[in-house]
Short mmCIF file of N, CA and C in Angstrom, two decimals:
data_model
loop_
_atom_site.label_atom_id
_atom_site.label_comp_id
_atom_site.label_asym_id
_atom_site.label_seq_id
_atom_site.Cartn_x
_atom_site.Cartn_y
_atom_site.Cartn_z
N THR A 40 144.87 95.09 150.64
CA THR A 40 144.55 95.53 149.33
C THR A 40 144.50 94.38 148.35
N GLU A 41 143.51 94.39 147.53
CA GLU A 41 143.35 93.20 146.70
C GLU A 41 144.18 93.31 145.48
N LEU A 42 144.82 92.24 145.20
CA LEU A 42 145.78 92.26 144.04
C LEU A 42 145.18 91.44 142.95
N LEU A 43 145.46 91.96 141.75
CA LEU A 43 144.94 91.20 140.44
C LEU A 43 145.98 90.31 140.05
N ILE A 44 145.65 88.88 140.35
CA ILE A 44 146.67 88.01 140.06
C ILE A 44 146.49 87.39 138.53
N THR A 45 147.48 87.42 137.82
CA THR A 45 147.45 86.99 136.43
C THR A 45 148.53 85.79 136.41
N GLU A 46 148.64 85.17 135.17
CA GLU A 46 149.72 84.12 134.99
C GLU A 46 150.80 84.56 134.11
N HIS A 47 151.98 84.14 134.29
CA HIS A 47 153.02 84.41 133.42
C HIS A 47 153.87 83.27 133.38
N ALA A 48 154.06 82.49 132.26
CA ALA A 48 154.87 81.36 132.20
C ALA A 48 154.54 80.30 133.26
N GLY A 49 153.18 80.13 133.50
CA GLY A 49 152.72 79.12 134.31
C GLY A 49 152.93 79.44 135.83
N ILE A 50 153.24 80.77 136.17
CA ILE A 50 153.42 81.10 137.57
C ILE A 50 152.47 82.29 137.73
N SER A 51 151.95 82.43 138.98
CA SER A 51 151.13 83.62 139.37
C SER A 51 151.87 84.88 139.32
N ALA A 52 151.40 86.03 138.85
CA ALA A 52 152.11 87.19 138.75
C ALA A 52 151.19 88.27 139.45
N VAL A 53 151.79 89.33 139.96
CA VAL A 53 150.97 90.46 140.69
C VAL A 53 151.68 91.75 140.24
N PRO A 54 150.93 92.81 140.35
CA PRO A 54 151.42 94.12 140.12
C PRO A 54 152.31 94.71 141.16
N VAL A 55 153.33 95.29 140.92
CA VAL A 55 154.26 95.98 141.92
C VAL A 55 154.77 97.27 141.44
N ILE A 56 155.25 98.05 142.33
CA ILE A 56 156.00 99.22 141.88
C ILE A 56 157.44 99.17 142.36
N ALA A 57 158.35 99.06 141.32
CA ALA A 57 159.83 98.88 141.74
C ALA A 57 160.57 100.19 141.44
N ALA A 58 160.86 100.94 142.46
CA ALA A 58 161.52 102.29 142.32
C ALA A 58 160.78 103.22 141.48
N GLY A 59 159.53 103.21 141.66
CA GLY A 59 158.75 104.15 140.92
C GLY A 59 158.08 103.58 139.56
N LYS A 60 158.59 102.44 139.07
CA LYS A 60 158.28 101.77 137.86
C LYS A 60 157.14 100.70 138.00
N GLN A 61 156.13 100.81 137.40
CA GLN A 61 155.00 99.71 137.44
C GLN A 61 155.42 98.54 136.79
N VAL A 62 155.59 97.33 137.35
CA VAL A 62 156.02 96.10 136.72
C VAL A 62 155.06 95.01 137.22
N ARG A 63 155.12 93.83 136.51
CA ARG A 63 154.42 92.60 136.99
C ARG A 63 155.56 91.76 137.74
N ALA A 64 155.19 91.28 138.81
CA ALA A 64 156.18 90.42 139.46
C ALA A 64 155.59 88.97 139.56
N ASP A 65 156.52 87.91 139.25
CA ASP A 65 156.15 86.55 139.46
C ASP A 65 156.16 86.18 140.85
N PHE A 66 155.00 85.53 141.35
CA PHE A 66 154.86 85.26 142.83
C PHE A 66 155.29 83.73 142.88
N ASP A 67 156.48 83.48 143.15
CA ASP A 67 156.97 82.04 143.23
C ASP A 67 157.54 81.67 144.51
N LEU A 68 156.78 80.96 145.27
CA LEU A 68 157.15 80.39 146.63
C LEU A 68 158.19 79.27 146.51
N GLY A 69 158.47 78.85 145.36
CA GLY A 69 159.56 77.87 145.25
C GLY A 69 160.92 78.41 145.00
N ASN A 70 161.02 79.73 144.94
CA ASN A 70 162.36 80.49 144.59
C ASN A 70 162.97 80.45 145.97
N GLY A 71 164.27 79.88 145.88
CA GLY A 71 165.03 79.89 147.16
C GLY A 71 165.90 81.02 147.35
N SER A 72 165.97 82.04 146.53
CA SER A 72 166.69 83.25 146.59
C SER A 72 166.07 84.38 147.20
N ASP A 73 166.65 85.60 147.28
CA ASP A 73 165.99 86.80 147.57
C ASP A 73 165.10 87.10 146.51
N VAL A 74 164.47 88.32 146.57
CA VAL A 74 163.71 88.85 145.47
C VAL A 74 164.54 88.85 144.25
N LEU A 75 164.05 88.38 143.19
CA LEU A 75 164.98 88.25 141.89
C LEU A 75 164.35 89.20 140.94
N ILE A 76 165.20 89.94 140.38
CA ILE A 76 164.91 91.00 139.28
C ILE A 76 165.58 90.65 137.97
N SER A 77 165.03 91.15 136.95
CA SER A 77 165.84 90.92 135.71
C SER A 77 166.96 91.90 135.51
N LYS A 78 168.01 91.42 134.83
CA LYS A 78 169.11 92.36 134.50
C LYS A 78 168.61 93.59 133.74
N ALA A 79 167.65 93.43 132.87
CA ALA A 79 167.19 94.58 132.17
C ALA A 79 166.50 95.67 133.07
N LEU A 80 165.80 95.15 134.08
CA LEU A 80 165.11 96.16 135.08
C LEU A 80 166.28 96.71 135.89
N ALA A 81 167.15 95.97 136.36
CA ALA A 81 168.25 96.46 137.23
C ALA A 81 169.01 97.56 136.43
N ASN A 82 169.28 97.27 135.13
CA ASN A 82 169.94 98.29 134.27
C ASN A 82 169.09 99.56 134.11
N GLU A 83 167.86 99.43 133.73
CA GLU A 83 166.98 100.52 133.69
C GLU A 83 166.85 101.38 134.86
N LEU A 84 166.84 100.66 136.07
CA LEU A 84 166.69 101.57 137.23
C LEU A 84 168.05 101.92 137.72
N ARG A 85 169.20 101.63 137.02
CA ARG A 85 170.57 102.02 137.35
C ARG A 85 171.08 101.68 138.78
N LEU A 86 170.66 100.37 139.12
CA LEU A 86 170.95 99.77 140.35
C LEU A 86 172.46 99.39 140.36
N LYS A 87 173.25 99.73 141.33
CA LYS A 87 174.62 99.41 141.38
C LYS A 87 174.78 98.08 142.08
N PRO A 88 175.61 97.20 141.48
CA PRO A 88 175.98 95.92 142.17
C PRO A 88 176.54 96.17 143.57
N ALA A 89 176.22 95.29 144.57
CA ALA A 89 176.70 95.45 145.84
C ALA A 89 177.59 94.14 146.12
N GLY A 90 177.60 93.29 145.16
CA GLY A 90 178.49 92.10 145.36
C GLY A 90 177.97 90.94 144.53
N LEU A 91 178.53 89.83 144.68
CA LEU A 91 178.09 88.68 144.08
C LEU A 91 177.87 87.56 144.99
N GLU A 92 177.04 86.64 144.70
CA GLU A 92 176.78 85.52 145.63
C GLU A 92 176.41 84.25 144.85
N PRO A 93 176.70 83.00 145.36
CA PRO A 93 176.34 81.86 144.64
C PRO A 93 174.81 81.61 144.73
N ALA A 94 174.24 81.18 143.68
CA ALA A 94 172.88 80.87 143.48
C ALA A 94 172.69 79.64 142.72
N GLY A 95 171.62 78.96 143.09
CA GLY A 95 171.32 77.68 142.39
C GLY A 95 170.14 77.84 141.46
N GLY A 96 169.72 76.80 140.78
CA GLY A 96 168.65 76.95 139.90
C GLY A 96 168.83 75.89 138.67
N ILE A 97 167.81 76.06 137.78
CA ILE A 97 167.92 75.16 136.70
C ILE A 97 169.09 75.39 135.90
N GLY A 98 170.00 74.36 135.63
CA GLY A 98 171.25 74.56 134.97
C GLY A 98 172.47 74.54 135.90
N GLY A 99 172.17 74.47 137.12
CA GLY A 99 173.24 74.47 138.13
C GLY A 99 173.54 75.66 138.80
N ALA A 100 174.64 75.65 139.70
CA ALA A 100 175.07 76.90 140.38
C ALA A 100 175.64 77.96 139.44
N LYS A 101 175.56 79.16 139.91
CA LYS A 101 176.12 80.27 139.24
C LYS A 101 176.21 81.41 140.17
N LEU A 102 176.92 82.52 139.85
CA LEU A 102 177.05 83.70 140.62
C LEU A 102 176.00 84.75 140.17
N ARG A 103 175.31 85.31 141.18
CA ARG A 103 174.42 86.36 140.76
C ARG A 103 174.70 87.74 141.45
N GLU A 104 174.65 88.80 140.87
CA GLU A 104 174.83 90.08 141.36
C GLU A 104 173.77 90.33 142.46
N VAL A 105 174.12 91.08 143.50
CA VAL A 105 173.19 91.53 144.60
C VAL A 105 173.13 92.95 144.31
N VAL A 106 171.88 93.48 144.41
CA VAL A 106 171.56 94.89 144.30
C VAL A 106 170.53 95.36 145.42
N PHE A 107 170.39 96.52 145.62
CA PHE A 107 169.51 96.96 146.72
C PHE A 107 168.42 97.86 145.96
N LEU A 108 167.09 97.44 146.01
CA LEU A 108 166.00 98.30 145.28
C LEU A 108 165.63 99.25 146.33
N PRO A 109 165.73 100.65 146.09
CA PRO A 109 165.41 101.56 147.00
C PRO A 109 163.94 101.58 147.55
N ARG A 110 162.98 101.18 146.62
CA ARG A 110 161.52 101.01 147.06
C ARG A 110 160.90 99.94 146.34
N LEU A 111 160.14 99.09 147.08
CA LEU A 111 159.27 98.14 146.34
C LEU A 111 157.89 98.11 147.12
N THR A 112 156.84 98.57 146.21
CA THR A 112 155.50 98.60 146.76
C THR A 112 154.71 97.48 146.31
N ILE A 113 154.05 96.62 147.15
CA ILE A 113 153.16 95.59 146.89
C ILE A 113 151.89 95.77 147.64
N ALA A 114 150.77 95.72 146.98
CA ALA A 114 149.44 95.90 147.58
C ALA A 114 149.40 97.08 148.47
N GLY A 115 149.97 98.19 148.16
CA GLY A 115 149.91 99.42 148.90
C GLY A 115 150.90 99.50 150.08
N ARG A 116 151.68 98.51 150.30
CA ARG A 116 152.69 98.53 151.29
C ARG A 116 154.15 98.74 150.61
N THR A 117 154.85 99.63 151.18
CA THR A 117 156.20 99.92 150.55
C THR A 117 157.29 99.58 151.48
N PHE A 118 158.25 98.83 150.93
CA PHE A 118 159.57 98.37 151.57
C PHE A 118 160.62 99.07 150.97
N THR A 119 161.68 99.54 151.87
CA THR A 119 162.83 100.25 151.32
C THR A 119 164.02 99.37 151.50
N GLN A 120 164.98 99.69 150.60
CA GLN A 120 166.28 99.05 150.66
C GLN A 120 166.17 97.54 150.60
N VAL A 121 165.42 97.04 149.52
CA VAL A 121 165.07 95.66 149.36
C VAL A 121 166.18 94.88 148.73
N ARG A 122 166.87 94.00 149.37
CA ARG A 122 167.96 93.24 148.85
C ARG A 122 167.42 92.33 147.73
N CYS A 123 168.07 92.31 146.66
CA CYS A 123 167.52 91.51 145.37
C CYS A 123 168.72 90.83 144.77
N ASN A 124 168.39 89.75 144.09
CA ASN A 124 169.55 89.04 143.27
C ASN A 124 169.09 89.33 141.81
N VAL A 125 170.04 89.55 140.87
CA VAL A 125 169.72 89.89 139.62
C VAL A 125 169.87 88.64 138.74
N ASP A 126 168.76 88.29 137.97
CA ASP A 126 168.75 87.07 137.14
C ASP A 126 169.57 87.19 135.90
#
């Protein structure tokens, strides 16, 4: 399936469906963590934290919540129980 690639903050972005909600996802191969979702999206989807884990990034190490996204669809392919870090 062809994806419409746009730019967001200097990074390529693609359309995805996260737990039934259409959103744009940054496509960042330099990200060293799991799929990274915003705190706002995690709250909107009512995702329950499954734990905390250390994560690096600009500004140094910090702890990030781990959640499981029930469904993530990219280019017509659906993945279930996707492990995510909350930004």
